[in-house]
Amino acid sequence: MTAQGHRKRPVRACPAPERSTLETLKGVSQMGVVTGADLAREPFLSDVRTADLTRLAKAARFTQIPAGRRIFNESDPAERFWIIRDGTVAVDLQMPGRGPVVIETFGPGAVLGWSWLFRPYRWRLGGFAATPVQAIELDGRLVRTLCAVDPSLGYELTRRFAELVVERLEATQTRLLELSDVNPVNDASLS
């Protein structure tokens, strides 16, 4: 488990979860109002100012996602993100000649989704609930508006998500190398 709270699992072909994002939204249970104090307990948001957490809470809600439910599809509009409180989400990628392949899995404490923050606001990967999931769902469009109104909040969230993106890209690169059967060049052998 990494500092961001996600568990790494071996790459494997993924099952065929339900595909439609619209169907996903219909099958997701909403559980109630999120407070700034709820957000303060999440590692990703540690040390964020209390006033900022209170504003972010207005864009958040508790949610439950049943196992097997597709949460988002590659290239669909990205309008939300999640902080996983319980359960496991698998992130997958369509591989030519192989179909969907699980790239990484995430568990409690992990943040799921960063495409909502960066243009063109479309998912770069897909994701589904590997087990029943309890999460805090945040409306990415509203959070972008909050960031535009308060540049210090915008900077803080962009910095945190940029670190997350770098970590995820490194993990994706590792998984793709595992799948490719290509031996990377050892830099030490070049000298």
PDB file of C-alpha atoms in Angstrom:
ATOM      1  CA  MET A   1       0.000   0.000   0.000  1.00  0.00           C
ATOM      2  CA  THR A   2       1.354   3.437  -0.913  1.00  0.00           C
ATOM      3  CA  ALA A   3       1.121   6.696   1.018  1.00  0.00           C
ATOM      4  CA  GLN A   4      -1.970   7.665  -1.008  1.00  0.00           C
ATOM      5  CA  GLY A   5      -3.793   4.590   0.296  1.00  0.00           C
ATOM      6  CA  HIS A   6      -4.078   2.506  -2.826  1.00  0.00           C
ATOM      7  CA  ARG A   7      -3.184  -1.112  -3.173  1.00  0.00           C
ATOM      8  CA  LYS A   8      -1.208  -2.351  -6.123  1.00  0.00           C
ATOM      9  CA  ARG A   9      -2.268  -5.623  -7.673  1.00  0.00           C
ATOM     10  CA  PRO A  10      -0.915  -7.559 -10.607  1.00  0.00           C
ATOM     11  CA  VAL A  11      -2.148  -6.592 -14.047  1.00  0.00           C
ATOM     12  CA  ARG A  12      -4.880  -8.882 -15.267  1.00  0.00           C
ATOM     13  CA  ALA A  13      -7.623  -8.849 -17.823  1.00  0.00           C
ATOM     14  CA  CYS A  14     -10.662  -7.272 -16.256  1.00  0.00           C
ATOM     15  CA  PRO A  15     -14.135  -8.764 -16.073  1.00  0.00           C
ATOM     16  CA  ALA A  16     -16.910  -7.241 -18.111  1.00  0.00           C
ATOM     17  CA  PRO A  17     -18.524  -4.791 -15.701  1.00  0.00           C
ATOM     18  CA  GLU A  18     -21.539  -2.786 -16.734  1.00  0.00           C
ATOM     19  CA  ARG A  19     -20.499  -0.215 -19.338  1.00  0.00           C
ATOM     20  CA  SER A  20     -22.826   2.766 -19.287  1.00  0.00           C
ATOM     21  CA  THR A  21     -21.920   5.786 -17.189  1.00  0.00           C
ATOM     22  CA  LEU A  22     -25.584   6.835 -17.206  1.00  0.00           C
ATOM     23  CA  GLU A  23     -26.586   3.419 -15.913  1.00  0.00           C
ATOM     24  CA  THR A  24     -23.868   3.771 -13.297  1.00  0.00           C
ATOM     25  CA  LEU A  25     -25.394   6.957 -11.970  1.00  0.00           C
ATOM     26  CA  LYS A  26     -28.815   5.307 -11.711  1.00  0.00           C
ATOM     27  CA  GLY A  27     -27.363   2.384  -9.716  1.00  0.00           C
ATOM     28  CA  VAL A  28     -25.414   4.460  -7.215  1.00  0.00           C
ATOM     29  CA  SER A  29     -26.885   5.075  -3.793  1.00  0.00           C
ATOM     30  CA  GLN A  30     -26.549   8.556  -2.309  1.00  0.00           C
ATOM     31  CA  MET A  31     -26.090   8.539   1.464  1.00  0.00           C
ATOM     32  CA  GLY A  32     -26.113  12.109   2.732  1.00  0.00           C
ATOM     33  CA  VAL A  33     -24.394  15.413   3.307  1.00  0.00           C
ATOM     34  CA  VAL A  34     -20.618  15.706   3.691  1.00  0.00           C
ATOM     35  CA  THR A  35     -19.119  18.242   6.109  1.00  0.00           C
ATOM     36  CA  GLY A  36     -15.759  19.945   6.162  1.00  0.00           C
ATOM     37  CA  ALA A  37     -14.902  17.768   9.174  1.00  0.00           C
ATOM     38  CA  ASP A  38     -15.580  14.646   7.080  1.00  0.00           C
ATOM     39  CA  LEU A  39     -13.172  15.893   4.403  1.00  0.00           C
ATOM     40  CA  ALA A  40     -10.543  16.823   7.025  1.00  0.00           C
ATOM     41  CA  ARG A  41     -10.306  13.124   7.981  1.00  0.00           C
ATOM     42  CA  GLU A  42      -9.203  12.168   4.467  1.00  0.00           C
ATOM     43  CA  PRO A  43      -5.402  11.902   4.033  1.00  0.00           C
ATOM     44  CA  PHE A  44      -5.463  13.554   0.591  1.00  0.00           C
ATOM     45  CA  LEU A  45      -6.975  16.692   2.091  1.00  0.00           C
ATOM     46  CA  SER A  46      -4.875  16.824   5.258  1.00  0.00           C
ATOM     47  CA  ASP A  47      -3.681  20.329   6.117  1.00  0.00           C
ATOM     48  CA  VAL A  48      -6.200  22.015   3.797  1.00  0.00           C
ATOM     49  CA  ARG A  49      -7.629  25.128   5.464  1.00  0.00           C
ATOM     50  CA  THR A  50     -10.891  24.569   7.370  1.00  0.00           C
ATOM     51  CA  ALA A  51     -12.677  27.272   5.354  1.00  0.00           C
ATOM     52  CA  ASP A  52     -11.619  25.570   2.105  1.00  0.00           C
ATOM     53  CA  LEU A  53     -12.843  22.183   3.345  1.00  0.00           C
ATOM     54  CA  THR A  54     -16.184  23.739   4.253  1.00  0.00           C
ATOM     55  CA  ARG A  55     -16.495  25.130   0.697  1.00  0.00           C
ATOM     56  CA  LEU A  56     -15.417  21.795  -0.847  1.00  0.00           C
ATOM     57  CA  ALA A  57     -18.019  19.978   1.262  1.00  0.00           C
ATOM     58  CA  LYS A  58     -20.720  21.856  -0.683  1.00  0.00           C
ATOM     59  CA  ALA A  59     -19.538  19.979  -3.789  1.00  0.00           C
ATOM     60  CA  ALA A  60     -19.452  16.598  -2.014  1.00  0.00           C
ATOM     61  CA  ARG A  61     -21.805  13.792  -1.065  1.00  0.00           C
ATOM     62  CA  PHE A  62     -21.458  10.319   0.383  1.00  0.00           C
ATOM     63  CA  THR A  63     -22.146   7.549  -2.099  1.00  0.00           C
ATOM     64  CA  GLN A  64     -22.221   3.760  -2.353  1.00  0.00           C
ATOM     65  CA  ILE A  65     -21.301   1.918  -5.544  1.00  0.00           C
ATOM     66  CA  PRO A  66     -22.188  -1.769  -5.946  1.00  0.00           C
ATOM     67  CA  ALA A  67     -19.542  -4.299  -6.978  1.00  0.00           C
ATOM     68  CA  GLY A  68     -19.215  -4.638 -10.742  1.00  0.00           C
ATOM     69  CA  ARG A  69     -20.665  -1.192 -11.464  1.00  0.00           C
ATOM     70  CA  ARG A  70     -18.700   0.818 -14.059  1.00  0.00           C
ATOM     71  CA  ILE A  71     -17.932   4.211 -12.546  1.00  0.00           C
ATOM     72  CA  PHE A  72     -16.489   5.896 -15.639  1.00  0.00           C
ATOM     73  CA  ASN A  73     -15.476   4.987 -19.178  1.00  0.00           C
ATOM     74  CA  GLU A  74     -12.369   5.961 -21.096  1.00  0.00           C
ATOM     75  CA  SER A  75     -12.999   9.150 -23.178  1.00  0.00           C
ATOM     76  CA  ASP A  76     -16.346   9.993 -21.523  1.00  0.00           C
ATOM     77  CA  PRO A  77     -16.754  13.482 -19.991  1.00  0.00           C
ATOM     78  CA  ALA A  78     -15.046  13.701 -16.579  1.00  0.00           C
ATOM     79  CA  GLU A  79     -17.268  15.660 -14.207  1.00  0.00           C
ATOM     80  CA  ARG A  80     -16.545  14.186 -10.782  1.00  0.00           C
ATOM     81  CA  PHE A  81     -13.981  12.479  -8.582  1.00  0.00           C
ATOM     82  CA  TRP A  82     -14.101  10.270  -5.503  1.00  0.00           C
ATOM     83  CA  ILE A  83     -12.301   9.685  -2.238  1.00  0.00           C
ATOM     84  CA  ILE A  84     -12.630   5.983  -1.459  1.00  0.00           C
ATOM     85  CA  ARG A  85     -13.623   5.271   2.130  1.00  0.00           C
ATOM     86  CA  ASP A  86     -14.184   1.521   1.843  1.00  0.00           C
ATOM     87  CA  GLY A  87     -13.919  -1.065  -0.926  1.00  0.00           C
ATOM     88  CA  THR A  88     -11.795  -1.433  -4.035  1.00  0.00           C
ATOM     89  CA  VAL A  89     -11.926   0.239  -7.440  1.00  0.00           C
ATOM     90  CA  ALA A  90     -10.071  -1.134 -10.482  1.00  0.00           C
ATOM     91  CA  VAL A  91      -8.830   1.262 -13.156  1.00  0.00           C
ATOM     92  CA  ASP A  92      -8.572  -0.212 -16.631  1.00  0.00           C
ATOM     93  CA  LEU A  93      -7.256   0.678 -20.062  1.00  0.00           C
ATOM     94  CA  GLN A  94      -8.344  -0.537 -23.489  1.00  0.00           C
ATOM     95  CA  MET A  95      -5.293  -2.308 -24.965  1.00  0.00           C
ATOM     96  CA  PRO A  96      -5.208  -2.976 -28.724  1.00  0.00           C
ATOM     97  CA  GLY A  97      -5.426  -6.705 -29.287  1.00  0.00           C
ATOM     98  CA  ARG A  98      -6.055  -7.404 -25.592  1.00  0.00           C
ATOM     99  CA  GLY A  99      -9.212  -5.489 -24.695  1.00  0.00           C
ATOM    100  CA  PRO A 100      -9.599  -3.905 -21.248  1.00  0.00           C
ATOM    101  CA  VAL A 101      -6.747  -4.560 -18.817  1.00  0.00           C
ATOM    102  CA  VAL A 102      -6.681  -3.555 -15.148  1.00  0.00           C
ATOM    103  CA  ILE A 103      -3.834  -1.101 -14.664  1.00  0.00           C
ATOM    104  CA  GLU A 104      -4.185  -0.472 -10.946  1.00  0.00           C
ATOM    105  CA  THR A 105      -6.544  -0.958  -8.019  1.00  0.00           C
ATOM    106  CA  PHE A 106      -7.337   1.566  -5.305  1.00  0.00           C
ATOM    107  CA  GLY A 107      -8.662   1.148  -1.797  1.00  0.00           C
ATOM    108  CA  PRO A 108      -9.568   3.221   1.257  1.00  0.00           C
ATOM    109  CA  GLY A 109      -7.983   6.661   1.348  1.00  0.00           C
ATOM    110  CA  ALA A 110      -7.245   6.780  -2.373  1.00  0.00           C
ATOM    111  CA  VAL A 111      -8.470   9.531  -4.654  1.00  0.00           C
ATOM    112  CA  LEU A 112     -10.115   8.265  -7.818  1.00  0.00           C
ATOM    113  CA  GLY A 113     -10.102  10.565 -10.814  1.00  0.00           C
ATOM    114  CA  TRP A 114      -8.069  13.545 -11.913  1.00  0.00           C
ATOM    115  CA  SER A 115      -9.344  14.080 -15.468  1.00  0.00           C
ATOM    116  CA  TRP A 116     -12.053  16.484 -14.203  1.00  0.00           C
ATOM    117  CA  LEU A 117      -9.297  19.023 -13.430  1.00  0.00           C
ATOM    118  CA  PHE A 118      -7.392  19.034 -16.725  1.00  0.00           C
ATOM    119  CA  ARG A 119      -8.674  19.881 -20.193  1.00  0.00           C
ATOM    120  CA  PRO A 120     -10.322  18.384 -22.179  1.00  0.00           C
ATOM    121  CA  TYR A 121     -12.106  17.060 -19.043  1.00  0.00           C
ATOM    122  CA  ARG A 122     -12.410  13.515 -20.412  1.00  0.00           C
ATOM    123  CA  TRP A 123     -11.468  10.271 -18.686  1.00  0.00           C
ATOM    124  CA  ARG A 124      -8.105   8.928 -19.812  1.00  0.00           C
ATOM    125  CA  LEU A 125      -8.879   5.478 -18.347  1.00  0.00           C
ATOM    126  CA  GLY A 126     -11.936   3.538 -17.224  1.00  0.00           C
ATOM    127  CA  GLY A 127     -12.872   2.377 -13.750  1.00  0.00           C
ATOM    128  CA  PHE A 128     -15.256   0.007 -11.987  1.00  0.00           C
ATOM    129  CA  ALA A 129     -16.051  -1.102  -8.456  1.00  0.00           C
ATOM    130  CA  ALA A 130     -14.217  -4.387  -7.910  1.00  0.00           C
ATOM    131  CA  THR A 131     -15.996  -4.713  -4.544  1.00  0.00           C
ATOM    132  CA  PRO A 132     -18.811  -2.689  -2.989  1.00  0.00           C
ATOM    133  CA  VAL A 133     -17.473   0.841  -2.508  1.00  0.00           C
ATOM    134  CA  GLN A 134     -18.302   3.611  -0.073  1.00  0.00           C
ATOM    135  CA  ALA A 135     -16.896   6.952  -1.156  1.00  0.00           C
ATOM    136  CA  ILE A 136     -17.157  10.687  -1.046  1.00  0.00           C
ATOM    137  CA  GLU A 137     -18.092  11.926  -4.509  1.00  0.00           C
ATOM    138  CA  LEU A 138     -17.175  15.491  -5.485  1.00  0.00           C
ATOM    139  CA  ASP A 139     -18.643  17.490  -8.347  1.00  0.00           C
ATOM    140  CA  GLY A 140     -15.592  18.403 -10.420  1.00  0.00           C
ATOM    141  CA  ARG A 141     -17.293  21.271 -12.238  1.00  0.00           C
ATOM    142  CA  LEU A 142     -18.241  22.935  -8.961  1.00  0.00           C
ATOM    143  CA  VAL A 143     -14.762  22.329  -7.533  1.00  0.00           C
ATOM    144  CA  ARG A 144     -13.223  23.964 -10.646  1.00  0.00           C
ATOM    145  CA  THR A 145     -15.469  26.979 -10.043  1.00  0.00           C
ATOM    146  CA  LEU A 146     -14.410  27.148  -6.384  1.00  0.00           C
ATOM    147  CA  CYS A 147     -10.772  27.028  -7.513  1.00  0.00           C
ATOM    148  CA  ALA A 148     -11.324  29.838 -10.016  1.00  0.00           C
ATOM    149  CA  VAL A 149     -12.917  32.026  -7.340  1.00  0.00           C
ATOM    150  CA  ASP A 150     -10.192  31.248  -4.759  1.00  0.00           C
ATOM    151  CA  PRO A 151      -6.762  30.944  -6.436  1.00  0.00           C
ATOM    152  CA  SER A 152      -5.078  29.710  -3.238  1.00  0.00           C
ATOM    153  CA  LEU A 153      -7.517  26.783  -3.070  1.00  0.00           C
ATOM    154  CA  GLY A 154      -6.991  26.239  -6.796  1.00  0.00           C
ATOM    155  CA  TYR A 155      -3.225  26.150  -6.358  1.00  0.00           C
ATOM    156  CA  GLU A 156      -3.416  23.757  -3.413  1.00  0.00           C
ATOM    157  CA  LEU A 157      -5.713  21.287  -5.174  1.00  0.00           C
ATOM    158  CA  THR A 158      -3.819  21.524  -8.470  1.00  0.00           C
ATOM    159  CA  ARG A 159      -0.544  20.822  -6.644  1.00  0.00           C
ATOM    160  CA  ARG A 160      -2.003  17.783  -4.888  1.00  0.00           C
ATOM    161  CA  PHE A 161      -3.584  16.413  -8.050  1.00  0.00           C
ATOM    162  CA  ALA A 162      -0.421  17.032 -10.098  1.00  0.00           C
ATOM    163  CA  GLU A 163       1.523  14.882  -7.605  1.00  0.00           C
ATOM    164  CA  LEU A 164      -1.183  12.245  -7.911  1.00  0.00           C
ATOM    165  CA  VAL A 165      -1.020  12.327 -11.725  1.00  0.00           C
ATOM    166  CA  VAL A 166       2.755  11.808 -11.699  1.00  0.00           C
ATOM    167  CA  GLU A 167       2.399   8.849  -9.339  1.00  0.00           C
ATOM    168  CA  ARG A 168      -0.367   7.313 -11.466  1.00  0.00           C
ATOM    169  CA  LEU A 169       1.540   7.805 -14.721  1.00  0.00           C
ATOM    170  CA  GLU A 170       4.581   6.062 -13.246  1.00  0.00           C
ATOM    171  CA  ALA A 171       2.394   3.167 -12.104  1.00  0.00           C
ATOM    172  CA  THR A 172       0.748   2.952 -15.535  1.00  0.00           C
ATOM    173  CA  GLN A 173       4.147   2.928 -17.247  1.00  0.00           C
ATOM    174  CA  THR A 174       5.255   0.048 -15.006  1.00  0.00           C
ATOM    175  CA  ARG A 175       2.086  -1.951 -15.787  1.00  0.00           C
ATOM    176  CA  LEU A 176       2.417  -1.372 -19.527  1.00  0.00           C
ATOM    177  CA  LEU A 177       6.049  -2.513 -19.431  1.00  0.00           C
ATOM    178  CA  GLU A 178       4.940  -5.673 -17.612  1.00  0.00           C
ATOM    179  CA  LEU A 179       2.419  -6.315 -20.368  1.00  0.00           C
ATOM    180  CA  SER A 180       4.728  -5.538 -23.278  1.00  0.00           C
ATOM    181  CA  ASP A 181       7.325  -8.260 -22.639  1.00  0.00           C
ATOM    182  CA  VAL A 182       9.919  -5.658 -23.579  1.00  0.00           C
ATOM    183  CA  ASN A 183      13.055  -5.501 -21.452  1.00  0.00           C
ATOM    184  CA  PRO A 184      13.824  -1.876 -20.608  1.00  0.00           C
ATOM    185  CA  VAL A 185      17.350  -0.672 -21.299  1.00  0.00           C
ATOM    186  CA  ASN A 186      19.494  -0.522 -18.192  1.00  0.00           C
ATOM    187  CA  ASP A 187      21.151   2.920 -18.172  1.00  0.00           C
ATOM    188  CA  ALA A 188      24.180   1.501 -16.344  1.00  0.00           C
ATOM    189  CA  SER A 189      24.842  -0.860 -19.260  1.00  0.00           C
ATOM    190  CA  LEU A 190      25.230   2.105 -21.621  1.00  0.00           C
ATOM    191  CA  SER A 191      28.307   3.531 -19.848  1.00  0.00           C
TER     192      SER A 191
END
